[in-house]
PDB file of C-alpha atoms in Angstrom:
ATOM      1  CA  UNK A   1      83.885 144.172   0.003  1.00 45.00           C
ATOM      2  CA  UNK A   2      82.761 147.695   1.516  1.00 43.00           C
ATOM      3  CA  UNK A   3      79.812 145.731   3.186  1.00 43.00           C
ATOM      4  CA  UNK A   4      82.133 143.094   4.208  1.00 38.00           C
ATOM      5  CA  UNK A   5      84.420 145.549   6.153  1.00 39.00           C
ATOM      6  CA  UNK A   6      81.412 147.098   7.719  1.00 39.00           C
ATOM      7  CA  UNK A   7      80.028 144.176   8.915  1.00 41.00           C
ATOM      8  CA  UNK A   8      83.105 142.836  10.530  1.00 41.00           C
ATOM      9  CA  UNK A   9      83.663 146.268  12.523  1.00 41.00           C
ATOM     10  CA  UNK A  10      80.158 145.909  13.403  1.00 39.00           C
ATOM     11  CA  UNK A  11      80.458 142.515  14.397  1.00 40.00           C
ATOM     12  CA  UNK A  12      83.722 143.352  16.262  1.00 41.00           C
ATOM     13  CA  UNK A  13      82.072 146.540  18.513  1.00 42.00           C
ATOM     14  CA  UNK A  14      79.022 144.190  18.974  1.00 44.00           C
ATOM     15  CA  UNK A  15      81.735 141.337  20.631  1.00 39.00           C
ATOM     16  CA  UNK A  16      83.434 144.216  22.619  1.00 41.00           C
ATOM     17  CA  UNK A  17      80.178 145.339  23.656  1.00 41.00           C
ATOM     18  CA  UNK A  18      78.803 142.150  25.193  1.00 39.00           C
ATOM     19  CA  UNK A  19      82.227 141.112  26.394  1.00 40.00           C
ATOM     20  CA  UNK A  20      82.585 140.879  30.353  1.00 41.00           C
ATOM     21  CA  UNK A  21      82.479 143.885  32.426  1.00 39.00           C
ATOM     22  CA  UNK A  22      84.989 144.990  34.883  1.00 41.00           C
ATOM     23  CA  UNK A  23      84.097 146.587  37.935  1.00 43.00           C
ATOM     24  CA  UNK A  24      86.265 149.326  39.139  1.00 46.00           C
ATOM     25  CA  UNK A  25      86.389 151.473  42.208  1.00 52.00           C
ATOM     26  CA  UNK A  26      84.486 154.521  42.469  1.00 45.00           C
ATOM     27  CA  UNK A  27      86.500 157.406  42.255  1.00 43.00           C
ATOM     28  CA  UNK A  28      84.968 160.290  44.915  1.00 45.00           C
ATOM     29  CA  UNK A  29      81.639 160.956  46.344  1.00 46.00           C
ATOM     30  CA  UNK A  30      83.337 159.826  49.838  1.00 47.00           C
ATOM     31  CA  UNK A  31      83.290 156.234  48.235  1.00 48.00           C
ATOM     32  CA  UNK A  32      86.730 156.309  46.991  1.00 50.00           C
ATOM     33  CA  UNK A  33      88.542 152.529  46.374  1.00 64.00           C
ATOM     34  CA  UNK A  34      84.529 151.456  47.145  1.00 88.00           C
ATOM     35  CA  UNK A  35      83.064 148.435  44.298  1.00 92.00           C
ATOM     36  CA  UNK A  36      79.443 149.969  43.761  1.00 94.00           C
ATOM     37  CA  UNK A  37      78.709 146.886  41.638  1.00 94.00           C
ATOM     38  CA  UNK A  38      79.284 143.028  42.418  1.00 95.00           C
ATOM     39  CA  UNK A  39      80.221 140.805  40.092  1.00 96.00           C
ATOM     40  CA  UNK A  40      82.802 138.167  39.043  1.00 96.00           C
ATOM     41  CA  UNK A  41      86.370 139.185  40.536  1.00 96.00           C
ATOM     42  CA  UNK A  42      90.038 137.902  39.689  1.00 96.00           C
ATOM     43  CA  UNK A  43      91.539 138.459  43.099  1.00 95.00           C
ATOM     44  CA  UNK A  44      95.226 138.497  43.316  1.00 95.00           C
ATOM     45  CA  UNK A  45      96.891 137.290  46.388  1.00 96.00           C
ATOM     46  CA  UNK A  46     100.281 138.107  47.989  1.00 95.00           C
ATOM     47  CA  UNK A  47     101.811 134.401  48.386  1.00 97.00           C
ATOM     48  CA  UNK A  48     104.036 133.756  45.234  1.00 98.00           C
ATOM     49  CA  UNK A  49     102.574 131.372  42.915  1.00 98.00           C
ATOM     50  CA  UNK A  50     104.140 127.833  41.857  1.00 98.00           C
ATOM     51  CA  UNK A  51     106.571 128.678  39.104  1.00 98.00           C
ATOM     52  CA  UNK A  52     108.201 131.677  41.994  1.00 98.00           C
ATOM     53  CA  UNK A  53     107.806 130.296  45.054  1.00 98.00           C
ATOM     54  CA  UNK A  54     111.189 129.320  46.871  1.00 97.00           C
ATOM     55  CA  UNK A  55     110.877 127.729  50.389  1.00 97.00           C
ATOM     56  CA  UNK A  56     109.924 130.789  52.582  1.00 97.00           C
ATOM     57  CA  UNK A  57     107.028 129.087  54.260  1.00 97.00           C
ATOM     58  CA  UNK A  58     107.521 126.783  57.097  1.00 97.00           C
ATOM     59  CA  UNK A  59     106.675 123.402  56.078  1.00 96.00           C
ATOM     60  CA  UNK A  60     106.722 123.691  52.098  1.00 98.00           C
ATOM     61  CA  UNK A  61     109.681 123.171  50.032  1.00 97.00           C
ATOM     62  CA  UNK A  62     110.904 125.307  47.269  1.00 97.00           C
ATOM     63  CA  UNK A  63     108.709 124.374  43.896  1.00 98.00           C
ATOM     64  CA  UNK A  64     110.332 127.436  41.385  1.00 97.00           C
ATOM     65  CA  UNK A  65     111.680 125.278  38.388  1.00 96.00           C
ATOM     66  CA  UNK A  66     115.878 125.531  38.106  1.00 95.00           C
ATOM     67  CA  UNK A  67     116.474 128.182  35.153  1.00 94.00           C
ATOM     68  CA  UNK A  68     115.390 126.108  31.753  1.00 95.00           C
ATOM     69  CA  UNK A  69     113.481 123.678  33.496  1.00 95.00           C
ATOM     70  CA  UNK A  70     109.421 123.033  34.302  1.00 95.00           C
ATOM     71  CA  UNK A  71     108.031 122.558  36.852  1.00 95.00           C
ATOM     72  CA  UNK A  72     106.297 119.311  37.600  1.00 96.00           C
ATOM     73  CA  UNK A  73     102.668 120.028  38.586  1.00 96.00           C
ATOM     74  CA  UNK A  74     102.194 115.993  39.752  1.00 97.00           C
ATOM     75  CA  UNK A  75     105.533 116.529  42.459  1.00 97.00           C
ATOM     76  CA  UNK A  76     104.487 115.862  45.675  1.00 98.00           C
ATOM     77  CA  UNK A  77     106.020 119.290  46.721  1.00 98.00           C
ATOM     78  CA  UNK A  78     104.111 121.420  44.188  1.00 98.00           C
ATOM     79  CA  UNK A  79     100.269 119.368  44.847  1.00 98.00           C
ATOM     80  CA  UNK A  80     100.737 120.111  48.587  1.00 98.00           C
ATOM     81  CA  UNK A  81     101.942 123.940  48.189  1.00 98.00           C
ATOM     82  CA  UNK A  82      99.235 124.522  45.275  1.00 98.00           C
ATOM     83  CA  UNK A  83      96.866 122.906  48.102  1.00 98.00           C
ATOM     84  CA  UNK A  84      98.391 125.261  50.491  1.00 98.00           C
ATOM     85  CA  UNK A  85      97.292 128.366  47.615  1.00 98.00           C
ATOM     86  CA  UNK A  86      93.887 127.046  47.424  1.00 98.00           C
ATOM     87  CA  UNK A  87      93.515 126.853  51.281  1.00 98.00           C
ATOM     88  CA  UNK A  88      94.637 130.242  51.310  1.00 97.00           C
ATOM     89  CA  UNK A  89      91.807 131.480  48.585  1.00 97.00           C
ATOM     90  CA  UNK A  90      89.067 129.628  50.413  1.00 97.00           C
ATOM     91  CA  UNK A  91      89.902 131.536  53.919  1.00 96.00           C
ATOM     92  CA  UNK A  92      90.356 134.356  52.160  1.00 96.00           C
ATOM     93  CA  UNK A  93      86.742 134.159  50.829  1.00 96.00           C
ATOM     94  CA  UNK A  94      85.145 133.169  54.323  1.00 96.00           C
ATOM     95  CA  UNK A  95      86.516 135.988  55.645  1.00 95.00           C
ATOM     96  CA  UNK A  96      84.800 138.357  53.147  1.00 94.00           C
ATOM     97  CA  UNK A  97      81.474 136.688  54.143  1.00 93.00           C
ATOM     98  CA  UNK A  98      80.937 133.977  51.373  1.00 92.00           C
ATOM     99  CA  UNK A  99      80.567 134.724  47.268  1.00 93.00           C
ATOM    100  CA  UNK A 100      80.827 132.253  45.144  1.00 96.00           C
ATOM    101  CA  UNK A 101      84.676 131.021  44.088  1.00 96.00           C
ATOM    102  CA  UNK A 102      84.757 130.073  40.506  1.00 97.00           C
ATOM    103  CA  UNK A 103      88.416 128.848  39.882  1.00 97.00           C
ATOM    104  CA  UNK A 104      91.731 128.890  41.426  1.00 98.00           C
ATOM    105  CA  UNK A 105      94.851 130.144  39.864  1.00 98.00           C
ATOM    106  CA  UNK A 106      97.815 128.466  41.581  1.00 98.00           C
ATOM    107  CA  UNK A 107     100.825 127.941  38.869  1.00 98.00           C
ATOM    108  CA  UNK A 108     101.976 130.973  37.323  1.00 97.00           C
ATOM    109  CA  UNK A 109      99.659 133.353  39.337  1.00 97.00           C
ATOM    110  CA  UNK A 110      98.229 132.990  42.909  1.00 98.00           C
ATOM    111  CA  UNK A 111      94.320 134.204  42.773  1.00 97.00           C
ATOM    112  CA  UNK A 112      90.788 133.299  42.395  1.00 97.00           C
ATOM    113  CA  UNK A 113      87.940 133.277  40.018  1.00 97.00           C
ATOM    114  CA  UNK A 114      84.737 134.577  42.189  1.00 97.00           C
ATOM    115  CA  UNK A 115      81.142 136.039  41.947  1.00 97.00           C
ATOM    116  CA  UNK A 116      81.319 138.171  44.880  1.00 96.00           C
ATOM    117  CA  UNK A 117      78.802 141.067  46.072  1.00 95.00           C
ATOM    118  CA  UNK A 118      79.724 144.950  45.665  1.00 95.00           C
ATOM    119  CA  UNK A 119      79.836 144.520  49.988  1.00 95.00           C
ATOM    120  CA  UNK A 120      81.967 141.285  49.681  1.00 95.00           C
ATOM    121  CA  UNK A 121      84.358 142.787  47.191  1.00 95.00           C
ATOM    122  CA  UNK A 122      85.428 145.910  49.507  1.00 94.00           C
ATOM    123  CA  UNK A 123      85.594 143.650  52.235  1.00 93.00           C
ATOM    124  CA  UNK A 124      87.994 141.600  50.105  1.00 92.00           C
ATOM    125  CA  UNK A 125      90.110 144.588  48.898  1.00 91.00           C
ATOM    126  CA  UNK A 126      90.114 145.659  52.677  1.00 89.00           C
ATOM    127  CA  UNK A 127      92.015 142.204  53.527  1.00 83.00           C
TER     128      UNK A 127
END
């Protein structure tokens, strides 16, 4: 049982350990809010996602669900404002100079999945 234990904490740290890696700003050295490292990057953009969004754009109707209710991801109004989120990630990426965008969060969170360079990323965070 003793080995048992031992083995699963191991097994646990050794998990942890190979696990992904964040990167996070440097903090000093004149580099302050500077990514040293690229990497993969969850980027978090200001537009409100799906489930929140309520009509303040031009041209897109409300999609946030009445209270108790889902929303209905097939609606026309919620494939052409998650289309809208996606366009959004895509320019947001070309104006970073390029990297590599992995997935697109557009329901409950408005973001993107990308492999972006340590230069990319701070021109990213700068946007």
């Amino acid at each position: 049982m003793r080995r048992f234990v031992l083995l699963l904490a191991v097994s646990a740290l050794m998990v942890g350990a190979a696990g992904p890696v964040s990167a996070k700003p440097i903090d000093g050295g004149g580099n302050a809010g500077q990514f040293a490292k690229g990497g993969q990057f969850i980027v978090q953009m200001a537009d409100l996602p799906v489930v929140a969004y309520d009509g303040s754009i031009n041209g897109f109707r409300a999609t946030k669900p009445a209270r108790g209710e889902k929303i209905d991801p097939r609606s026309a109004d919620v494939v052409k404002y998650a289309g809208f989120l996606r366009s959004t990630h895509n320019a947001a990426i070309n104006r970073a100079g390029g990297g590599q965008k992995l997935y697109d969060y557009v329901y409950s969170y408005n973001g993107f999945l990308a492999k972006l360079s340590a230069r990319e990323a701070n021109a990213l965070a700068k946007d």
